[in-house]
XYZ file of C-alpha atoms in Angstrom:
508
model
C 132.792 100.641 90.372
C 129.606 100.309 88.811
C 130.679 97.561 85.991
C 131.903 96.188 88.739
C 129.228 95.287 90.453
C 127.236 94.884 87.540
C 129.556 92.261 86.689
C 129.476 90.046 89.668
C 125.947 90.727 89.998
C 125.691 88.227 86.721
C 128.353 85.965 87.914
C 125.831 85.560 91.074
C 122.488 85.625 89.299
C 123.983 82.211 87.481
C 124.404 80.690 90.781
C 120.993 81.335 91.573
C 118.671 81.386 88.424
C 119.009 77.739 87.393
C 116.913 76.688 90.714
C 113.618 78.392 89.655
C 113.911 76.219 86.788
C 114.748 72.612 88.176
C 111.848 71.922 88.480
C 110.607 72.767 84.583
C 114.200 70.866 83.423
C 112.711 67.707 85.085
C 109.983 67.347 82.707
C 110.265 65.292 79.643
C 108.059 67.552 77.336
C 109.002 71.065 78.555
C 112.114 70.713 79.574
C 115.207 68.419 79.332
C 113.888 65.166 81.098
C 117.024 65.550 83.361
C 117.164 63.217 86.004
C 117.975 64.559 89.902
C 121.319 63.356 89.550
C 121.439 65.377 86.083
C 119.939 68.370 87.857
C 122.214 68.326 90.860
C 125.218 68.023 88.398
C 123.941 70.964 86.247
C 123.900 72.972 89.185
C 127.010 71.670 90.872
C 129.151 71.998 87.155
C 129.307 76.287 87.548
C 130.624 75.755 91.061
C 132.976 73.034 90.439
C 134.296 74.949 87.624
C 134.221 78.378 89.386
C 136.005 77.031 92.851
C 138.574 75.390 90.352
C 139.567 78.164 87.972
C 139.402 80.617 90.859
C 143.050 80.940 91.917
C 143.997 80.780 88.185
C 141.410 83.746 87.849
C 143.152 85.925 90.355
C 146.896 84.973 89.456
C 145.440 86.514 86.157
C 144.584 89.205 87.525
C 147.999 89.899 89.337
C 149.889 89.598 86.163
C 147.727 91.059 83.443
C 145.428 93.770 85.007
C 141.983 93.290 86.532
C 140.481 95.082 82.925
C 141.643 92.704 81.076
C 141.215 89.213 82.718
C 137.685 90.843 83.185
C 137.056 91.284 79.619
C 138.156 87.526 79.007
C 135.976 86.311 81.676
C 132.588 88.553 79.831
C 133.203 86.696 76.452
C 133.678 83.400 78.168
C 130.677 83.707 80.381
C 128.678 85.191 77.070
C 129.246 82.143 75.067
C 129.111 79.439 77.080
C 125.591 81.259 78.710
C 124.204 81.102 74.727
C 125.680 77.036 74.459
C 123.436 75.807 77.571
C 120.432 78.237 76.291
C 120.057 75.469 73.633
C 121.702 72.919 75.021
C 119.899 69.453 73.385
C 120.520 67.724 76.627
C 121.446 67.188 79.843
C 124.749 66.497 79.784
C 125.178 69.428 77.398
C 123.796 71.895 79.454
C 126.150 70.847 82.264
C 129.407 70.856 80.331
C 127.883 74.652 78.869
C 127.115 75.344 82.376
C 131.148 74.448 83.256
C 131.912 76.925 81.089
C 129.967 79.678 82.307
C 131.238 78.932 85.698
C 134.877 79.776 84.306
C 134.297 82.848 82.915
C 132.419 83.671 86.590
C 136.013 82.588 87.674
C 137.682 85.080 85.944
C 135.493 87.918 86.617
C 134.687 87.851 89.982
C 138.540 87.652 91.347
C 139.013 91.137 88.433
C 135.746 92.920 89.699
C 136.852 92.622 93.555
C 140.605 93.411 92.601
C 139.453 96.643 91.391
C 137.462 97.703 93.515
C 139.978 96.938 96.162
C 142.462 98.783 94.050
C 140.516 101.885 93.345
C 139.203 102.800 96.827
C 140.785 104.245 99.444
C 141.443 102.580 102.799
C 138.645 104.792 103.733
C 136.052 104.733 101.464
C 136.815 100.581 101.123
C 134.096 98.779 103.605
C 131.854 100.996 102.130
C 132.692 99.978 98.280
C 132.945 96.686 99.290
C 129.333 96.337 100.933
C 127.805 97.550 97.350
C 129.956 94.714 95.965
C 128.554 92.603 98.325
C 125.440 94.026 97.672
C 125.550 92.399 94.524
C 125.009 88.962 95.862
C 121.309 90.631 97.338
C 120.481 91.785 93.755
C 121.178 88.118 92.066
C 119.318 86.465 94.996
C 116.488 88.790 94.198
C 116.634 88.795 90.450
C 117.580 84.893 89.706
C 114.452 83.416 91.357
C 111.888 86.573 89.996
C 113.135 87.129 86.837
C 113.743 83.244 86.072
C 110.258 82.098 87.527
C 108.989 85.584 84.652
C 110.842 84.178 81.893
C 109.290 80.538 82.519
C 106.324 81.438 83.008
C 106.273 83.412 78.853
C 109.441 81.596 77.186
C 110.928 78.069 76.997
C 113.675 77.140 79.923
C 116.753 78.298 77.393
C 115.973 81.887 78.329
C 117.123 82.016 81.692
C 120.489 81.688 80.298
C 119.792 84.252 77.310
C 119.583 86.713 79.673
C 123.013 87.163 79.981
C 123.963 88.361 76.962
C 122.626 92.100 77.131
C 124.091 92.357 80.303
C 127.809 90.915 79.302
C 127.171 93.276 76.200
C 126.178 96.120 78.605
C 129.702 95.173 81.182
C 131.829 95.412 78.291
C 130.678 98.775 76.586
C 131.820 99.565 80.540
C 134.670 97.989 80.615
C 135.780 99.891 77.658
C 134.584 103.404 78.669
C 134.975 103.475 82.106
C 137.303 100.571 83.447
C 140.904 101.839 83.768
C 144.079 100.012 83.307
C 145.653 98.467 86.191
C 149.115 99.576 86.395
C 150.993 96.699 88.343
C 152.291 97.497 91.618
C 155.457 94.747 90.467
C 155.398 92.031 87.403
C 155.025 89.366 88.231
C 155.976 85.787 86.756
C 152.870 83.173 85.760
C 153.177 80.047 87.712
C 152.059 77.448 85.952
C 152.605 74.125 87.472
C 151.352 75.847 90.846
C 148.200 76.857 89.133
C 147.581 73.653 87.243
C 147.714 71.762 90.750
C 145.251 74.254 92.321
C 142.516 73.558 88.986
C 143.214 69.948 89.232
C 143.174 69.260 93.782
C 140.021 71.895 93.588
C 138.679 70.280 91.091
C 138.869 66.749 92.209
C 137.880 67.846 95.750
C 134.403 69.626 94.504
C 133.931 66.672 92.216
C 134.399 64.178 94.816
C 131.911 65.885 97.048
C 129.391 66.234 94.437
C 129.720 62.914 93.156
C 129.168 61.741 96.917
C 126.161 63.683 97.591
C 124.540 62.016 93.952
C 123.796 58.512 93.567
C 126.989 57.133 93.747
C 127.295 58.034 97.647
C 130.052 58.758 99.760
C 131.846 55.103 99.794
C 132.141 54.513 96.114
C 135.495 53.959 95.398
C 135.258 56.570 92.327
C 133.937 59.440 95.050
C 136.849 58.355 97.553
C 139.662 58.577 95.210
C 138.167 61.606 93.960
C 138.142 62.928 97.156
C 142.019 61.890 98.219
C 143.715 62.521 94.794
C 142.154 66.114 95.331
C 143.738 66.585 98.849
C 146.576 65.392 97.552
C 147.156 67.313 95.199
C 146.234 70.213 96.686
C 148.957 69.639 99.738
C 151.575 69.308 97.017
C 150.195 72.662 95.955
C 150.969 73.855 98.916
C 154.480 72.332 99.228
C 155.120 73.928 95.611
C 153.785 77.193 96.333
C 155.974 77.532 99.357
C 159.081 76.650 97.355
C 158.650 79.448 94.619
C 160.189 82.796 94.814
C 157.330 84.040 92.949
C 154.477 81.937 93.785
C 150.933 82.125 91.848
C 149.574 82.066 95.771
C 151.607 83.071 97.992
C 149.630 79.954 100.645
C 151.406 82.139 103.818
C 148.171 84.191 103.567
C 146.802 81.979 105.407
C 148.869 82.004 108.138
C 147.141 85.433 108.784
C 144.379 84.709 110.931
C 141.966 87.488 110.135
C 142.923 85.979 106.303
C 142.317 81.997 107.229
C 139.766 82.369 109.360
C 137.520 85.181 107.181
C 137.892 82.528 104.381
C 136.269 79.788 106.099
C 133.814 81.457 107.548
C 132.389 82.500 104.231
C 132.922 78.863 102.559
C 130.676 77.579 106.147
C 128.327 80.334 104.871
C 127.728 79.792 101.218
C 127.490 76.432 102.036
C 124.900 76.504 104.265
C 122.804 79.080 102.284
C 123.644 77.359 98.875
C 121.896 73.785 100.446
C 118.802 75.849 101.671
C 118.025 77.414 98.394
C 118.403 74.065 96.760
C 115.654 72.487 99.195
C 113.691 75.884 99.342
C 112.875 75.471 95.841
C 111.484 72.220 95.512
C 109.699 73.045 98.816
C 107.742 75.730 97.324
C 106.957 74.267 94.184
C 106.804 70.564 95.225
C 104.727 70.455 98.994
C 103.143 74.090 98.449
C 102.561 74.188 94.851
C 103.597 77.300 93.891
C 104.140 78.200 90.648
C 107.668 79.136 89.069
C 107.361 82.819 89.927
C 105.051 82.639 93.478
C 108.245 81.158 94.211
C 110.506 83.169 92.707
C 108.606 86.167 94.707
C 108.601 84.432 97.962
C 112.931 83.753 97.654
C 113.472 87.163 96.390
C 112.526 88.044 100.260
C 116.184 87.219 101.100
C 117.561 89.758 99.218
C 115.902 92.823 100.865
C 117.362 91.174 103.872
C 121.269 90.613 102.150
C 120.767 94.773 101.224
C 120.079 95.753 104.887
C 122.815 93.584 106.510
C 125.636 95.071 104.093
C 124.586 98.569 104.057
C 124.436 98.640 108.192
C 127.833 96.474 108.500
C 130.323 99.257 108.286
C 128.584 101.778 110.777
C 127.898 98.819 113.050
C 131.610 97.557 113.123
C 132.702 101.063 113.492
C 130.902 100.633 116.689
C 130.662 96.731 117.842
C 133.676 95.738 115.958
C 134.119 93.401 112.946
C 134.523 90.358 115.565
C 131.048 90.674 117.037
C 129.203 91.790 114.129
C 130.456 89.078 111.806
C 129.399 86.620 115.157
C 126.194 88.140 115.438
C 125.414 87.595 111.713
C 126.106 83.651 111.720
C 124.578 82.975 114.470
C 121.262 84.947 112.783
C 121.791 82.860 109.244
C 122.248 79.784 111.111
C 119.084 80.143 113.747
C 117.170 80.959 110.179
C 118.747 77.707 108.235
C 117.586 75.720 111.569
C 113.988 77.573 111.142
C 113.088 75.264 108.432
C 111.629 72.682 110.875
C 108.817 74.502 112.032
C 106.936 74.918 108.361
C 105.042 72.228 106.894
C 102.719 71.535 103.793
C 100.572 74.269 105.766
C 102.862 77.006 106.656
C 101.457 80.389 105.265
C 104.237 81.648 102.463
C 104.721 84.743 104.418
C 106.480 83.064 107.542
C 108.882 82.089 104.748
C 108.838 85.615 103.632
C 109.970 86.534 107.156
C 112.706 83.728 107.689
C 113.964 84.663 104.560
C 114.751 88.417 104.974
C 116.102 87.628 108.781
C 118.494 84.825 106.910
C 119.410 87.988 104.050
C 119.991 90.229 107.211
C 122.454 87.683 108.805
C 124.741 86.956 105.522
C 124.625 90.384 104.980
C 126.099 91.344 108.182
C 129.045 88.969 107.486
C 129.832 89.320 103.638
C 131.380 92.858 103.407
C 133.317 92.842 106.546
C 134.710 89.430 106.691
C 136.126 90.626 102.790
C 137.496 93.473 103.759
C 139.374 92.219 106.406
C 140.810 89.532 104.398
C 141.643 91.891 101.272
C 143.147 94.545 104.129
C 145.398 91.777 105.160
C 147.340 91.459 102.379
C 149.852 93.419 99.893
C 148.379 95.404 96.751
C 150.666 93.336 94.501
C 148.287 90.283 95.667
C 145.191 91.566 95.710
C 144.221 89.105 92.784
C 144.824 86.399 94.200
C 143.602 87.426 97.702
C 140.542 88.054 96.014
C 140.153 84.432 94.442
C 140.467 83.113 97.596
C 137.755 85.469 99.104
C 135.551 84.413 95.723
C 136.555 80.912 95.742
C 134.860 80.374 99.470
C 131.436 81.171 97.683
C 131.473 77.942 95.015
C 133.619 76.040 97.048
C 131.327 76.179 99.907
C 128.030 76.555 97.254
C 128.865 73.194 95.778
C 130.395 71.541 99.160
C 126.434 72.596 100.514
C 124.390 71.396 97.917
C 126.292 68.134 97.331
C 126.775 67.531 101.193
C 123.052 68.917 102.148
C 121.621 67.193 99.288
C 122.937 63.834 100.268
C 121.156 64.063 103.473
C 118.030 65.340 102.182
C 118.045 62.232 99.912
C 119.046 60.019 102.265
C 116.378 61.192 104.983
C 113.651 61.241 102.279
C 114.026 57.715 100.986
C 114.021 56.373 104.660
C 110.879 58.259 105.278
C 108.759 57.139 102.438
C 110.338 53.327 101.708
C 107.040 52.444 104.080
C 104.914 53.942 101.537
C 105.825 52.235 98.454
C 105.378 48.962 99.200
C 102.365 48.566 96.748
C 103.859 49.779 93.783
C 105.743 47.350 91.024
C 109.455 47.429 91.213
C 110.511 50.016 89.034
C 107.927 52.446 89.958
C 109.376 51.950 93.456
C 112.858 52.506 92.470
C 111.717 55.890 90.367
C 109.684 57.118 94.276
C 112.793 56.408 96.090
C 114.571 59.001 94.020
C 112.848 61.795 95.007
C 109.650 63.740 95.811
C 109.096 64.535 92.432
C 109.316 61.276 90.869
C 106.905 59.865 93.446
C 104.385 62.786 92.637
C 104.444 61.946 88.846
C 103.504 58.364 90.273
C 100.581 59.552 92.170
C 97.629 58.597 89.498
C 99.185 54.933 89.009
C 97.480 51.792 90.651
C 98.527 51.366 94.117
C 99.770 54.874 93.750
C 96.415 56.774 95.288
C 97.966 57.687 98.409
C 101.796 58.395 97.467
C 101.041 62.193 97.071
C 100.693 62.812 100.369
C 103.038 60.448 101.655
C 106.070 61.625 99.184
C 105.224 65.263 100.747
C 105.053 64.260 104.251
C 108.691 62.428 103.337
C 109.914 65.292 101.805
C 109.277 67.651 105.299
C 110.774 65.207 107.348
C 114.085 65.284 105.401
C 114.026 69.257 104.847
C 113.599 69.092 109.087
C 116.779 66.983 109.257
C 119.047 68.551 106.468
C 117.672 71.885 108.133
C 119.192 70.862 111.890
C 122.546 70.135 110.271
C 122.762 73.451 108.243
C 122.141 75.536 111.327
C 124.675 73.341 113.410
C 127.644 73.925 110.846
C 126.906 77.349 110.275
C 126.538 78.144 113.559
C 130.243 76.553 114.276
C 131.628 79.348 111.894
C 130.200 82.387 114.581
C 132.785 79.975 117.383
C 135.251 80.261 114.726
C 134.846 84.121 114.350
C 134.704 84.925 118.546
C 137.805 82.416 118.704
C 139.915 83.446 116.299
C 138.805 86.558 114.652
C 141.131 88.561 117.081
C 143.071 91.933 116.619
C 146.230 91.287 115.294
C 148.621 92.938 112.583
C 149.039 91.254 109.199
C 152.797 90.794 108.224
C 152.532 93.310 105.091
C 150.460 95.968 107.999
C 152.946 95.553 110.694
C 155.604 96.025 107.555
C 153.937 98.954 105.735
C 151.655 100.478 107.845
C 147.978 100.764 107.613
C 146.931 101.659 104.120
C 145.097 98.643 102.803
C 143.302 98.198 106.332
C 140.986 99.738 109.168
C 142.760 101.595 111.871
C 144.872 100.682 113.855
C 143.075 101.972 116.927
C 140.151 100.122 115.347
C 141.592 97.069 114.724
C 142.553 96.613 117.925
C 139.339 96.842 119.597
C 138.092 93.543 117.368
């Protein structure tokens, strides 16, 4: 249990650590000179890669064992983490940070099989809120730790850091991680699971590459964006055909299944956007250094802690339904709480809307996973457990290239009345973003684009914030509508071992 969680607490921290340092990757001298589309892509590349490998990851873990595929998916992570720490450019870093997103695909499907695996039906919500619990740590340690290391070392550090801890997860692995003896053997389905890389891939590409410069109508981001769904249908249409399928896709016929899953992809995608405009908030408008800002984020993760350790005595007594309901609509009334700050806002109202947001996510994570997991059969928990994973970088990367696009878009309408002073280029390099314009500031005909570039920059957080709360607040209608008590096909088959019972279930 505890490599575990150690585990996926690195796969998480990588989601979350590059942001403290976007800002220091900008920079020409002391960092990469990356460019915001660079910088979005660098980000996006370990979620595009994660969502895509993450069926693959848990089909792995179905027909190998969850120690192994685990143990793969340390050294992967390991080297591609020491590749982007001296990466010699931008594109390099993104293609290294690709690579650590595939060994996070391969781990995080292992560490949730086994702790699925290895608890009783039980002892289960509780294990699985310290998995979740995980996600609180990262959020805690990526923006704190990252803003300490930046603040001593060069930018390559952040991704140094991983290598004591992969050294650390596989000394565990070893010692304390036992073999998974399969429940059946099960065949490797290739063609299904080279469709699922390529249609997730294409999809999360698509989106990203919308939410960049190219925009959402460039013929590259719409056939992207189709060839994806296509091939993802014919996925599906495989899948369905096999006698042994890599995912069996009649999961989601299961509506506690289906409906769990998007709920966490509306989420992560909502919470992944907000930290991406939460940084550059705090360092750009306020000013805060690296690691003010790093302290002031870490805020959400006292918050994540509380949720998941109250969910299972809470849905003991409310019920999974109106828990999981009650912590969207928090998380969303928290993304939408973004309008009232402003260049003035004291840091700790931030403080405050951060831990309520924690609290809210919390409340959902644990119990919307282990009602998918107890909805399927033991010989599937890998790949029920990609699916529960894959929500997170699907819906990570879907939010910051989606969220993004609108904070871009809102910010260049905002301060095109500003820049109509400046030459040509210099206006082109302002309409890119905040930052840009700030490095403008001390140019002639630049005295007053400082505050204008900040006052831009608000407006568009206020609008990207208004259409994060509205989407994640549509996931709490999805969870009163749908999240109803019903049997799963392998329950109403086998019993109750894998989920709550039965008198419980059927007061959801």
């Amino acid at each position: 249990m505890s490599v575990a969680v150690l585990a996926q607490t690195l796969v998480l921290l990588d989601h979350t650590i590059l942001n403290i340092a976007l800002e220091t990757l900008a920079e020409p001298g002391a960092g990469l000179g990356a460019s915001p589309a660079e910088l979005a892509w660098a980000v996006a590349s370990y979620s595009l890669v994660f969502a895509a490998c993450g069926f693959p990851g848990g089909a792995l873990a179905d027909r190998f064992g969850a120690r192994r595929v685990l143990v793969a998916g340390l050294l992967v992570l390991g080297a591609a983490a020491l590749a982007a720490a001296f990466a010699p450019n931008a594109a390099a870093l993104i293609v290294a940070r690709g690579g650590m997103g595939a060994g996070g695909a391969l781990i995080t499907p292992a560490t949730l099989a086994l702790v699925t695996r290895h608890t009783t039906a039980a002892a289960r919500p509780r294990a699985l809120a310290v998995w979740a619990s995980s996600g609180a740590v990262a959020v805690a340690l990526g923006p704190l730790v990252g803003g300490a290391l930046l603040e001593h070392f060069w930018w390559g550090s952040v991704f140094l850091l991983n290598l004591p801890v992969v050294a650390v997860c596989l000394a565990g692995a070893g010692l304390l991680v036992p073999r998974t003896r399969q429940v059946e053997r099960r065949g490797l389905d290739l063609p299904g699971l080279a469709l699922s890389v390529a249609g997730l891939g294409l999809l999360v590409y698509g989106a990203v590459r919308g939410g960049g410069r190219a925009g959402w109508s460039d013929p590259g981001t719409l056939v992207a964006l189709a060839a994806g769904l296509v091939l993802l249908a014919l996925f599906t249409v495989v899948e369905r055909a096999r006698a042994e399928p890599g995912l069996d896709v009649r999961l989601f016929a299961e509506p506690r299944f289906a409906c769990g899953g998007l709920v966490l992809l509306l989420l992560f995608f909502g919470l992944a956007g907000q930290l991406f405009y939460c940084a550059f908030y705090l360092q750009g408008v306020r000013g805060l250094s690296a690691q003010g800002a790093g302290a002031v984020m870490m805020s959400a993760a006292g918050g994540i802690v509380l949720g998941n350790q109250v969910s299972p005595a809470l849905t003991r007594t409310l019920t999974v339904r109106w828990v999981t309901a009650a912590g969207t609509v928090l998380a969303g009334l928290t993304f939408g709480g973004y309008v009232f700050l402003d260049g003035d806002s004291p840091p700790v109202w931030l403080v405050l809307l951060l831990f309520a947001q924690g609290a809210g996510v919390g409340l959902v994570v644990a119990p919307m996973t282990t009602e998918m997991m107890a909805a399927i059969p033991p010989h599937q928990t890998g790949a029920g457990a990609a699916v529960a994973a894959a929500a997170r970088p699907v819906g990570s990367a879907l939010g910051v290239a989606v969220l993004g696009s609108v904070l871009a878009a809102s910010y260049r309408r905002a301060v095109r009345p500003a820049l109509d002073g400046l030459p040509g280029t210099a206006r082109e390099r302002a309409m890119d973003s905040a930052e840009a314009a700030r490095s403008l500031a001390g140019m002639p005909g630049g005295a007053d684009l400082l505050a204008a570039a900040d006052r831009a920059y608000l407006h568009a957080m206020h609008v990207t914030a208004v259409w994060t709360a509205l989407l994640t607040l549509g996931g709490a209608v999805l969870v009163v509508a749908h999240l109803r008590p019903r049997e799963s096909r392998y329950e109403a088959h086998h019993g109750h071992g894998t989920a709550p019972p039965a008198g419980r279930a059927r007061r959801r």
